Each structure stands twice: as structure tokens, then as C-alpha cells.
PDB file of C-alpha atoms in Angstrom:
ATOM      1  CA  MET A  76      -5.788  33.564  -3.698  1.00 34.00           C
ATOM      2  CA  ARG A  77      -5.363  30.432  -5.813  1.00 43.00           C
ATOM      3  CA  SER A  78      -1.817  29.571  -7.237  1.00 48.00           C
ATOM      4  CA  ARG A  79      -1.691  30.029 -10.920  1.00 56.00           C
ATOM      5  CA  LEU A  80       1.076  27.404 -11.152  1.00 82.00           C
ATOM      6  CA  PHE A  81      -0.528  24.242  -9.830  1.00 94.00           C
ATOM      7  CA  PRO A  82      -3.672  22.916  -8.064  1.00 97.00           C
ATOM      8  CA  ILE A  83      -3.575  22.301  -4.318  1.00 97.00           C
ATOM      9  CA  THR A  84      -5.505  19.353  -3.210  1.00 98.00           C
ATOM     10  CA  ASP A  85      -6.349  18.156   0.452  1.00 98.00           C
ATOM     11  CA  ASP A  86      -6.721  14.329   0.217  1.00 98.00           C
ATOM     12  CA  HIS A  87      -8.624  13.906   3.583  1.00 98.00           C
ATOM     13  CA  ILE A  88     -10.703  16.738   5.125  1.00 98.00           C
ATOM     14  CA  HIS A  89     -14.081  17.085   6.974  1.00 97.00           C
ATOM     15  CA  PHE A  90     -16.590  20.038   7.238  1.00 97.00           C
ATOM     16  CA  ASP A  91     -19.342  19.970   9.929  1.00 95.00           C
ATOM     17  CA  PRO A  92     -21.802  22.896   9.758  1.00 93.00           C
ATOM     18  CA  VAL A  93     -23.472  21.692  12.989  1.00 92.00           C
ATOM     19  CA  ASN A  94     -20.551  20.684  15.268  1.00 92.00           C
ATOM     20  CA  GLY A  95     -17.944  22.974  13.552  1.00 94.00           C
ATOM     21  CA  ARG A  96     -17.602  26.032  11.202  1.00 96.00           C
ATOM     22  CA  GLY A  97     -18.788  24.336   7.992  1.00 96.00           C
ATOM     23  CA  VAL A  98     -18.522  26.273   4.744  1.00 97.00           C
ATOM     24  CA  GLU A  99     -16.600  29.154   6.555  1.00 97.00           C
ATOM     25  CA  ALA A 100     -13.873  26.809   7.231  1.00 97.00           C
ATOM     26  CA  ALA A 101     -14.019  25.572   3.771  1.00 98.00           C
ATOM     27  CA  LYS A 102     -13.536  29.331   2.642  1.00 98.00           C
ATOM     28  CA  ASP A 103     -10.100  29.358   4.826  1.00 97.00           C
ATOM     29  CA  PHE A 104      -8.837  26.554   2.688  1.00 98.00           C
ATOM     30  CA  LEU A 105      -9.841  28.441  -0.531  1.00 97.00           C
ATOM     31  CA  HIS A 106      -8.451  31.901   0.647  1.00 97.00           C
ATOM     32  CA  ALA A 107      -5.158  29.994   1.575  1.00 97.00           C
ATOM     33  CA  GLY A 108      -4.757  28.808  -2.041  1.00 96.00           C
ATOM     34  CA  GLY A 109      -6.622  25.589  -1.953  1.00 97.00           C
ATOM     35  CA  THR A 110      -8.411  24.360  -5.011  1.00 97.00           C
ATOM     36  CA  HIS A 111      -9.584  20.776  -4.777  1.00 98.00           C
ATOM     37  CA  MET A 112     -10.509  18.591  -1.779  1.00 98.00           C
ATOM     38  CA  PHE A 113     -11.512  15.070  -0.921  1.00 98.00           C
ATOM     39  CA  LEU A 114     -14.439  15.591   1.516  1.00 98.00           C
ATOM     40  CA  VAL A 115     -14.821  12.307   3.807  1.00 98.00           C
ATOM     41  CA  SER A 116     -18.086  11.520   5.547  1.00 97.00           C
ATOM     42  CA  LYS A 117     -17.758  11.712   9.401  1.00 96.00           C
ATOM     43  CA  PRO A 118     -18.754   8.918  11.679  1.00 96.00           C
ATOM     44  CA  SER A 119     -22.414   8.178  12.415  1.00 96.00           C
ATOM     45  CA  TRP A 120     -22.272   9.574  15.880  1.00 95.00           C
ATOM     46  CA  SER A 121     -21.438  12.935  14.495  1.00 93.00           C
ATOM     47  CA  PHE A 122     -24.943  13.112  13.156  1.00 93.00           C
ATOM     48  CA  GLY A 123     -26.577  11.628  16.317  1.00 94.00           C
ATOM     49  CA  ILE A 124     -27.230   8.091  14.393  1.00 95.00           C
ATOM     50  CA  GLU A 125     -27.241   4.966  16.199  1.00 96.00           C
ATOM     51  CA  PRO A 126     -27.219   2.521  13.204  1.00 97.00           C
ATOM     52  CA  VAL A 127     -29.045  -0.869  13.340  1.00 97.00           C
ATOM     53  CA  CYS A 128     -28.861  -1.524   9.712  1.00 97.00           C
ATOM     54  CA  GLY A 129     -26.842  -0.380   6.831  1.00 97.00           C
ATOM     55  CA  ASN A 130     -29.521   2.070   5.410  1.00 98.00           C
ATOM     56  CA  ASP A 131     -28.980   4.184   8.637  1.00 98.00           C
ATOM     57  CA  TYR A 132     -25.895   5.361   7.342  1.00 98.00           C
ATOM     58  CA  ARG A 133     -27.475   7.077   4.380  1.00 98.00           C
ATOM     59  CA  LYS A 134     -28.329  10.280   6.431  1.00 97.00           C
ATOM     60  CA  ALA A 135     -24.637  10.797   7.058  1.00 97.00           C
ATOM     61  CA  PHE A 136     -23.998  10.308   3.397  1.00 98.00           C
ATOM     62  CA  ASP A 137     -26.790  12.502   2.280  1.00 98.00           C
ATOM     63  CA  GLU A 138     -25.626  15.221   4.646  1.00 97.00           C
ATOM     64  CA  THR A 139     -21.998  14.879   3.490  1.00 98.00           C
ATOM     65  CA  LEU A 140     -23.238  15.461  -0.160  1.00 98.00           C
ATOM     66  CA  ARG A 141     -25.320  18.478   0.959  1.00 98.00           C
ATOM     67  CA  VAL A 142     -22.174  19.846   2.729  1.00 98.00           C
ATOM     68  CA  ALA A 143     -20.047  19.254  -0.564  1.00 98.00           C
ATOM     69  CA  GLU A 144     -22.759  21.185  -2.743  1.00 98.00           C
ATOM     70  CA  SER A 145     -22.621  24.072  -0.309  1.00 98.00           C
ATOM     71  CA  ILE A 146     -18.767  24.048  -0.506  1.00 98.00           C
ATOM     72  CA  ARG A 147     -18.814  23.988  -4.380  1.00 98.00           C
ATOM     73  CA  GLU A 148     -20.784  27.321  -4.447  1.00 98.00           C
ATOM     74  CA  THR A 149     -17.425  28.937  -3.209  1.00 97.00           C
ATOM     75  CA  GLY A 150     -15.698  27.693  -6.425  1.00 97.00           C
ATOM     76  CA  LEU A 151     -13.812  24.904  -4.799  1.00 98.00           C
ATOM     77  CA  VAL A 152     -13.890  21.534  -6.410  1.00 98.00           C
ATOM     78  CA  VAL A 153     -15.125  18.760  -3.991  1.00 98.00           C
ATOM     79  CA  PHE A 154     -14.793  15.113  -4.320  1.00 98.00           C
ATOM     80  CA  PRO A 155     -16.904  13.236  -1.748  1.00 98.00           C
ATOM     81  CA  ILE A 156     -15.742   9.914   0.024  1.00 98.00           C
ATOM     82  CA  LEU A 157     -18.309   8.005   1.725  1.00 98.00           C
ATOM     83  CA  GLY A 158     -18.040   4.853   4.111  1.00 98.00           C
ATOM     84  CA  VAL A 159     -18.125   3.574   7.460  1.00 98.00           C
ATOM     85  CA  HIS A 160     -15.563   4.599   9.984  1.00 98.00           C
ATOM     86  CA  PRO A 161     -13.640   1.569  11.508  1.00 98.00           C
ATOM     87  CA  ALA A 162     -14.248   2.866  15.231  1.00 97.00           C
ATOM     88  CA  GLU A 163     -17.918   2.230  14.502  1.00 98.00           C
ATOM     89  CA  ILE A 164     -17.278  -1.489  15.323  1.00 98.00           C
ATOM     90  CA  THR A 165     -16.489  -0.614  19.032  1.00 97.00           C
ATOM     91  CA  ARG A 166     -19.659   1.427  19.554  1.00 96.00           C
ATOM     92  CA  LEU A 167     -21.823  -1.088  17.510  1.00 98.00           C
ATOM     93  CA  SER A 168     -20.701  -4.158  19.546  1.00 97.00           C
ATOM     94  CA  GLU A 169     -21.517  -2.423  22.869  1.00 96.00           C
ATOM     95  CA  ARG A 170     -25.174  -2.844  21.907  1.00 96.00           C
ATOM     96  CA  MET A 171     -25.257  -5.852  19.582  1.00 98.00           C
ATOM     97  CA  PRO A 172     -23.308  -9.090  18.934  1.00 98.00           C
ATOM     98  CA  LEU A 173     -19.860  -8.587  17.227  1.00 98.00           C
ATOM     99  CA  SER A 174     -21.344 -10.548  14.089  1.00 98.00           C
ATOM    100  CA  ASP A 175     -24.302  -8.140  13.815  1.00 98.00           C
ATOM    101  CA  ALA A 176     -22.014  -4.982  14.269  1.00 98.00           C
ATOM    102  CA  ALA A 177     -19.837  -6.288  11.269  1.00 98.00           C
ATOM    103  CA  ARG A 178     -22.903  -7.081   9.267  1.00 98.00           C
ATOM    104  CA  VAL A 179     -24.374  -3.486   9.813  1.00 98.00           C
ATOM    105  CA  MET A 180     -20.964  -1.988   8.762  1.00 98.00           C
ATOM    106  CA  LYS A 181     -20.812  -4.175   5.562  1.00 98.00           C
ATOM    107  CA  GLU A 182     -24.327  -3.028   4.718  1.00 98.00           C
ATOM    108  CA  GLY A 183     -23.383   0.628   5.448  1.00 98.00           C
ATOM    109  CA  LEU A 184     -20.409   0.224   2.942  1.00 98.00           C
ATOM    110  CA  ASP A 185     -22.808  -1.569   0.484  1.00 98.00           C
ATOM    111  CA  CYS A 186     -24.978   1.773   0.559  1.00 98.00           C
ATOM    112  CA  ALA A 187     -21.843   3.849   0.139  1.00 98.00           C
ATOM    113  CA  ALA A 188     -20.971   1.923  -2.952  1.00 98.00           C
ATOM    114  CA  GLU A 189     -24.301   2.733  -4.468  1.00 98.00           C
ATOM    115  CA  TYR A 190     -23.384   6.372  -4.140  1.00 98.00           C
ATOM    116  CA  VAL A 191     -20.114   5.671  -5.981  1.00 98.00           C
ATOM    117  CA  MET A 192     -21.794   3.776  -8.773  1.00 98.00           C
ATOM    118  CA  ASP A 193     -24.149   6.455  -9.579  1.00 98.00           C
ATOM    119  CA  GLY A 194     -21.498   9.192  -9.526  1.00 98.00           C
ATOM    120  CA  ARG A 195     -22.313  10.950  -6.317  1.00 98.00           C
ATOM    121  CA  ALA A 196     -19.084   9.994  -4.636  1.00 98.00           C
ATOM    122  CA  VAL A 197     -15.590   9.118  -6.015  1.00 98.00           C
ATOM    123  CA  ALA A 198     -14.318   6.619  -3.373  1.00 98.00           C
ATOM    124  CA  LEU A 199     -15.162   4.414  -0.487  1.00 99.00           C
ATOM    125  CA  LYS A 200     -13.696   4.697   3.156  1.00 98.00           C
ATOM    126  CA  SER A 201     -13.017   1.835   5.735  1.00 98.00           C
ATOM    127  CA  GLY A 202     -10.252   0.494   7.650  1.00 98.00           C
ATOM    128  CA  ARG A 203      -9.717  -0.939  11.199  1.00 98.00           C
ATOM    129  CA  PRO A 204      -9.353   0.574  14.495  1.00 97.00           C
ATOM    130  CA  HIS A 205      -6.135   2.593  15.219  1.00 95.00           C
ATOM    131  CA  TYR A 206      -6.272   1.755  18.827  1.00 95.00           C
ATOM    132  CA  GLU A 207      -5.793  -1.485  20.716  1.00 95.00           C
ATOM    133  CA  VAL A 208      -8.860  -3.935  20.545  1.00 96.00           C
ATOM    134  CA  SER A 209      -9.480  -7.409  21.239  1.00 97.00           C
ATOM    135  CA  PRO A 210      -8.435 -10.257  18.756  1.00 97.00           C
ATOM    136  CA  GLU A 211     -12.073 -10.941  17.972  1.00 98.00           C
ATOM    137  CA  ILE A 212     -12.906  -7.281  17.171  1.00 98.00           C
ATOM    138  CA  PHE A 213      -9.458  -7.055  15.008  1.00 98.00           C
ATOM    139  CA  ALA A 214     -10.615 -10.056  13.010  1.00 98.00           C
ATOM    140  CA  ALA A 215     -14.000  -8.774  12.392  1.00 98.00           C
ATOM    141  CA  SER A 216     -12.574  -5.605  11.341  1.00 98.00           C
ATOM    142  CA  ASN A 217     -10.399  -7.191   8.841  1.00 98.00           C
ATOM    143  CA  GLU A 218     -13.601  -8.784   7.589  1.00 98.00           C
ATOM    144  CA  VAL A 219     -15.277  -5.503   7.046  1.00 98.00           C
ATOM    145  CA  LEU A 220     -12.119  -4.124   5.537  1.00 98.00           C
ATOM    146  CA  VAL A 221     -12.039  -7.056   2.879  1.00 98.00           C
ATOM    147  CA  HIS A 222     -15.449  -6.379   2.244  1.00 98.00           C
ATOM    148  CA  ALA A 223     -14.841  -2.821   1.506  1.00 98.00           C
ATOM    149  CA  LEU A 224     -11.769  -3.771  -0.747  1.00 98.00           C
ATOM    150  CA  GLU A 225     -14.116  -5.985  -2.631  1.00 98.00           C
ATOM    151  CA  LEU A 226     -16.680  -3.290  -3.004  1.00 98.00           C
ATOM    152  CA  ALA A 227     -13.853  -0.796  -4.334  1.00 98.00           C
ATOM    153  CA  ALA A 228     -12.631  -3.364  -6.920  1.00 98.00           C
ATOM    154  CA  GLY A 229     -16.149  -3.878  -8.047  1.00 98.00           C
ATOM    155  CA  CYS A 230     -16.814  -0.031  -8.448  1.00 98.00           C
ATOM    156  CA  ARG A 231     -13.221   0.437  -9.679  1.00 98.00           C
ATOM    157  CA  CYS A 232     -12.628   3.204  -7.092  1.00 98.00           C
ATOM    158  CA  ALA A 233     -10.100   4.102  -4.629  1.00 98.00           C
ATOM    159  CA  LEU A 234     -10.568   3.044  -0.886  1.00 98.00           C
ATOM    160  CA  GLN A 235      -9.272   5.252   1.869  1.00 98.00           C
ATOM    161  CA  ILE A 236      -8.565   3.471   4.984  1.00 98.00           C
ATOM    162  CA  HIS A 237      -8.162   4.692   8.432  1.00 97.00           C
ATOM    163  CA  ALA A 238      -6.092   1.997  10.492  1.00 97.00           C
ATOM    164  CA  GLU A 239      -3.128   1.731  13.039  1.00 97.00           C
ATOM    165  CA  SER A 240       0.046   3.557  12.566  1.00 95.00           C
ATOM    166  CA  GLY A 241       2.632   1.954  10.441  1.00 95.00           C
ATOM    167  CA  PRO A 242       2.935   0.373   6.951  1.00 97.00           C
ATOM    168  CA  CYS A 243      -0.136  -1.977   7.178  1.00 97.00           C
ATOM    169  CA  ASP A 244       1.711  -4.381   4.713  1.00 97.00           C
ATOM    170  CA  ASP A 245      -0.758  -7.217   5.258  1.00 98.00           C
ATOM    171  CA  VAL A 246      -3.485  -5.033   3.535  1.00 98.00           C
ATOM    172  CA  VAL A 247      -1.704  -5.542   0.093  1.00 98.00           C
ATOM    173  CA  ALA A 248      -2.442  -9.216   0.150  1.00 98.00           C
ATOM    174  CA  MET A 249      -6.032  -8.646   1.340  1.00 98.00           C
ATOM    175  CA  ALA A 250      -6.544  -6.122  -1.509  1.00 98.00           C
ATOM    176  CA  GLU A 251      -4.946  -8.576  -4.285  1.00 98.00           C
ATOM    177  CA  SER A 252      -7.063 -11.356  -3.020  1.00 98.00           C
ATOM    178  CA  VAL A 253     -10.166  -9.596  -4.130  1.00 98.00           C
ATOM    179  CA  GLY A 254      -8.756  -7.892  -7.277  1.00 98.00           C
ATOM    180  CA  MET A 255      -8.105  -4.507  -5.889  1.00 98.00           C
ATOM    181  CA  ASN A 256      -5.031  -2.485  -6.820  1.00 98.00           C
ATOM    182  CA  PRO A 257      -3.036  -1.700  -3.592  1.00 98.00           C
ATOM    183  CA  GLY A 258      -1.990   1.414  -5.225  1.00 98.00           C
ATOM    184  CA  ARG A 259      -5.499   2.580  -5.172  1.00 98.00           C
ATOM    185  CA  VAL A 260      -5.752   1.775  -1.323  1.00 98.00           C
ATOM    186  CA  VAL A 261      -4.994   5.090   0.140  1.00 98.00           C
ATOM    187  CA  LYS A 262      -3.480   5.069   3.789  1.00 98.00           C
ATOM    188  CA  HIS A 263      -5.079   7.975   5.370  1.00 97.00           C
ATOM    189  CA  TYR A 264      -2.565   9.567   7.925  1.00 96.00           C
ATOM    190  CA  GLY A 265      -0.017   7.407   6.199  1.00 97.00           C
ATOM    191  CA  SER A 266       3.670   7.132   6.395  1.00 96.00           C
ATOM    192  CA  PRO A 267       6.447   6.623   3.794  1.00 97.00           C
ATOM    193  CA  ASP A 268       7.148   3.199   4.533  1.00 97.00           C
ATOM    194  CA  THR A 269       3.561   1.930   3.629  1.00 98.00           C
ATOM    195  CA  PRO A 270       3.285  -0.269   0.356  1.00 98.00           C
ATOM    196  CA  LEU A 271      -0.215   1.288  -0.127  1.00 98.00           C
ATOM    197  CA  HIS A 272      -0.615   4.858  -1.387  1.00 98.00           C
ATOM    198  CA  PRO A 273       0.264   7.156   1.417  1.00 98.00           C
ATOM    199  CA  SER A 274      -1.770  10.465   2.124  1.00 98.00           C
ATOM    200  CA  LEU A 275       0.772  12.316   4.321  1.00 98.00           C
ATOM    201  CA  VAL A 276      -0.399  14.781   6.886  1.00 98.00           C
ATOM    202  CA  ALA A 277       0.726  18.326   5.352  1.00 97.00           C
ATOM    203  CA  ARG A 278       3.307  18.923   8.207  1.00 96.00           C
ATOM    204  CA  HIS A 279       4.993  15.342   7.811  1.00 97.00           C
ATOM    205  CA  GLU A 280       8.803  15.785   7.529  1.00 97.00           C
ATOM    206  CA  SER A 281       9.242  13.419   4.632  1.00 97.00           C
ATOM    207  CA  VAL A 282       7.271  15.434   2.128  1.00 98.00           C
ATOM    208  CA  PRO A 283      10.332  17.306   0.686  1.00 97.00           C
ATOM    209  CA  LEU A 284      12.474  14.082   0.322  1.00 97.00           C
ATOM    210  CA  MET A 285       9.478  12.091  -0.970  1.00 98.00           C
ATOM    211  CA  ALA A 286       8.867  14.795  -3.672  1.00 97.00           C
ATOM    212  CA  LYS A 287      12.582  15.002  -4.563  1.00 96.00           C
ATOM    213  CA  GLU A 288      12.497  11.211  -5.100  1.00 97.00           C
ATOM    214  CA  ARG A 289       9.387  11.566  -7.150  1.00 97.00           C
ATOM    215  CA  ARG A 290       7.775   9.038  -4.980  1.00 97.00           C
ATOM    216  CA  PRO A 291       3.696   8.951  -5.247  1.00 98.00           C
ATOM    217  CA  PHE A 292       1.917  10.447  -2.398  1.00 98.00           C
ATOM    218  CA  THR A 293      -0.690  12.857  -1.674  1.00 98.00           C
ATOM    219  CA  MET A 294      -1.209  15.760   1.265  1.00 98.00           C
ATOM    220  CA  GLU A 295      -4.033  16.061   3.771  1.00 98.00           C
ATOM    221  CA  SER A 296      -5.152  17.995   6.737  1.00 98.00           C
ATOM    222  CA  ASP A 297      -7.495  15.679   8.371  1.00 96.00           C
ATOM    223  CA  PHE A 298      -9.106  18.838   9.615  1.00 97.00           C
ATOM    224  CA  MET A 299     -12.077  17.512  11.717  1.00 95.00           C
ATOM    225  CA  ASP A 300     -14.226  20.836  12.007  1.00 95.00           C
ATOM    226  CA  GLU A 301     -15.302  20.404  15.547  1.00 93.00           C
ATOM    227  CA  ASN A 302     -15.786  23.260  17.863  1.00 92.00           C
ATOM    228  CA  SER A 303     -14.833  21.262  20.679  1.00 90.00           C
ATOM    229  CA  ARG A 304     -11.323  20.572  19.093  1.00 89.00           C
ATOM    230  CA  PRO A 305     -10.573  23.727  16.922  1.00 88.00           C
ATOM    231  CA  GLY A 306      -7.807  23.169  14.517  1.00 82.00           C
ATOM    232  CA  ALA A 307      -7.445  19.218  14.944  1.00 83.00           C
ATOM    233  CA  VAL A 308      -5.829  17.390  13.443  1.00 90.00           C
ATOM    234  CA  THR A 309      -4.543  20.335  11.437  1.00 94.00           C
ATOM    235  CA  GLY A 310      -6.256  23.405  10.241  1.00 96.00           C
ATOM    236  CA  PRO A 311      -8.041  23.769   6.775  1.00 97.00           C
ATOM    237  CA  LYS A 312      -5.168  26.136   5.669  1.00 98.00           C
ATOM    238  CA  SER A 313      -2.430  23.714   6.278  1.00 98.00           C
ATOM    239  CA  VAL A 314      -2.078  21.873   3.023  1.00 98.00           C
ATOM    240  CA  PRO A 315      -2.025  24.997   0.961  1.00 98.00           C
ATOM    241  CA  ARG A 316       0.104  27.041   3.286  1.00 97.00           C
ATOM    242  CA  ILE A 317       2.656  24.283   3.716  1.00 98.00           C
ATOM    243  CA  THR A 318       2.723  23.432   0.094  1.00 97.00           C
ATOM    244  CA  LYS A 319       3.435  27.095  -0.729  1.00 96.00           C
ATOM    245  CA  LYS A 320       5.950  27.589   2.151  1.00 97.00           C
ATOM    246  CA  LEU A 321       7.908  24.506   0.794  1.00 97.00           C
ATOM    247  CA  PHE A 322       7.680  25.709  -2.896  1.00 96.00           C
ATOM    248  CA  GLU A 323       8.973  29.360  -1.941  1.00 95.00           C
ATOM    249  CA  ALA A 324      11.838  27.994   0.143  1.00 96.00           C
ATOM    250  CA  GLY A 325      12.866  25.985  -2.756  1.00 96.00           C
ATOM    251  CA  GLU A 326      12.297  22.546  -1.206  1.00 97.00           C
ATOM    252  CA  ILE A 327       9.811  21.507  -3.773  1.00 96.00           C
ATOM    253  CA  THR A 328       9.382  22.609  -7.555  1.00 95.00           C
ATOM    254  CA  ASP A 329       6.310  23.648  -9.205  1.00 94.00           C
ATOM    255  CA  GLU A 330       6.576  20.353 -11.225  1.00 96.00           C
ATOM    256  CA  ASP A 331       6.710  18.368  -7.738  1.00 97.00           C
ATOM    257  CA  CYS A 332       3.417  20.347  -6.777  1.00 97.00           C
ATOM    258  CA  TYR A 333       1.500  19.431  -9.822  1.00 96.00           C
ATOM    259  CA  ARG A 334       2.640  15.917  -9.455  1.00 97.00           C
ATOM    260  CA  ILE A 335       1.547  15.767  -5.922  1.00 98.00           C
ATOM    261  CA  HIS A 336      -1.719  17.811  -6.222  1.00 98.00           C
ATOM    262  CA  GLY A 337      -2.541  16.907  -9.770  1.00 97.00           C
ATOM    263  CA  ASP A 338      -1.182  13.891 -11.594  1.00 97.00           C
ATOM    264  CA  THR A 339      -0.951  11.519  -8.607  1.00 98.00           C
ATOM    265  CA  VAL A 340      -4.464  12.330  -7.431  1.00 98.00           C
ATOM    266  CA  GLU A 341      -5.731  11.587 -10.860  1.00 98.00           C
ATOM    267  CA  LYS A 342      -3.968   8.242 -11.051  1.00 98.00           C
ATOM    268  CA  VAL A 343      -5.217   7.125  -7.691  1.00 98.00           C
ATOM    269  CA  TYR A 344      -8.825   8.404  -7.720  1.00 98.00           C
ATOM    270  CA  GLY A 345      -9.526   8.465 -11.492  1.00 98.00           C
ATOM    271  CA  VAL A 346     -10.751  11.958 -11.080  1.00 98.00           C
ATOM    272  CA  LYS A 347      -9.717  15.029 -13.326  1.00 97.00           C
ATOM    273  CA  ILE A 348      -7.642  17.782 -11.670  1.00 97.00           C
ATOM    274  CA  SER A 349      -7.596  21.191 -13.530  1.00 90.00           C
ATOM    275  CA  LEU A 350      -7.572  24.832 -12.848  1.00 86.00           C
TER     276      LEU A 350
END
């Protein structure tokens, strides 16, 4: 049952009807009290795609939009986020020169930006590998990230980034150099010390304190919806369940909940959150 007091928004979630449970998993979110979600496109390999040009990512983007439409039929509000996963650079550079890998990723982001401009998606996704890579791959990844920041600035949309653990302080200057507001750069699986916008995994211990301090953040499950890894990273029920648990325990107020799941979401993404 949905909460009548406040919306409950998952800032980063995936649903995969081929490799996972798809709409049935989305119904778990709904029945646990979830109301809104940001459905993030999965990497190309999840769709059996081996990109050689940016247009090859369109299949992944179109499938994400198809899944979003199916989920909307349950009554949930779905905001698609499209982009190129930063780990793509490792796979691509195994079968083409690094410069070509970066080019293909940039072209894929160009395609994703078209979907944002025509209103089919609300934000972009990019980043850099969260695992150790060579200095050359790290530099090329930053080049791709700057391109994504530039596109987001041009589209006037938010950018979710998947990157290494920690604050990623250097991304602030990267964003500002291309006219992108760092407050609209969302650090997926973030931490309280980031100067970007933190999207905290639902079980993060800092949620009550950050709410009490009225610091801006959002909550996510990063549910991957893969049958091979059921429940990873956390299940689709986690954001509504944990929000309600904290609320019922008096650790966060209904005002906190509306700020986290409504007002902050609206400010970062430029979308409307209503029940």
C-alpha cells in the first residue's frame, strides 16, 4: 500500500524482463509503498550488444523505455535515465583501440541526449570505472565523463555518475568547466562526503543524520534484477521498507520523507513528484 503522507522514490533501479523478474519485481516496489522510480538503462552486454558505434546503444535505450512503459501500467511513476556505463570502456578497449572505445561511448551518450531532448528520458548516465584501471583508461574515461557533463549542461538535465568510492571532488571542476551545475551531478551509490549530489543506498547508516541536518540527498536500491544475483545490490522493496521503518521509529519525520523523496528529487532532476 502506498503511503498517503509522502512519496517514496528510488533514485537508481533496474528491471530486466529477460535476465531478471522485470515487472513482477517492480510490483514488489509498488506493494512495499514505492511510488516513483528512476529506471536506469543497463550496460550493453545485458542486451547481448557489442557496440561498434554509438547507434548500437539505441537497442538498449529503446528496451529500457519499453520496460518503463510496462511498469507504468502498474500505477508507478517511472523516469528513465539513459547512458553508457563506464565499465564499457574496458570491454570495448579489448577489441578496438582505446581512442575508438572512447569515441563509441561518446557517440552513445550523444544518442542518449537525443532521448532527453525529445522528452523520452529525464537524465543521462555516465561516469568512470569504479575498479582499478590503467592511467590511460582512467584518462580516457574522464574524457568521456566530461563529454557527458557537457551534454547534460546542454540538455539542462541531471547526470548520474557511476564511479569509484569516495567524494570524487575533482568532478566539481570538470562540471563547472562545461557549465554544468555540480548539484545536478548525482553520485550513484554515493557517500555523505561528496560535494556532488549523493544518492545513498537505502541501508546507508547516514540517512537519519543527514535527514536531521536537512542535507540534500536521495535514496536508491541499485536493484540489478538479475536472476544470477537475486537481491543485488539491495532488493526492490528496500527504499520503501527502510524509509517507512525509519519513519515509524521516529528517526525521520514525514517532512524529512517528503524532502528526500519529493522536493530534493524535483530540484535535482527537474521533474514533478506528486501523489
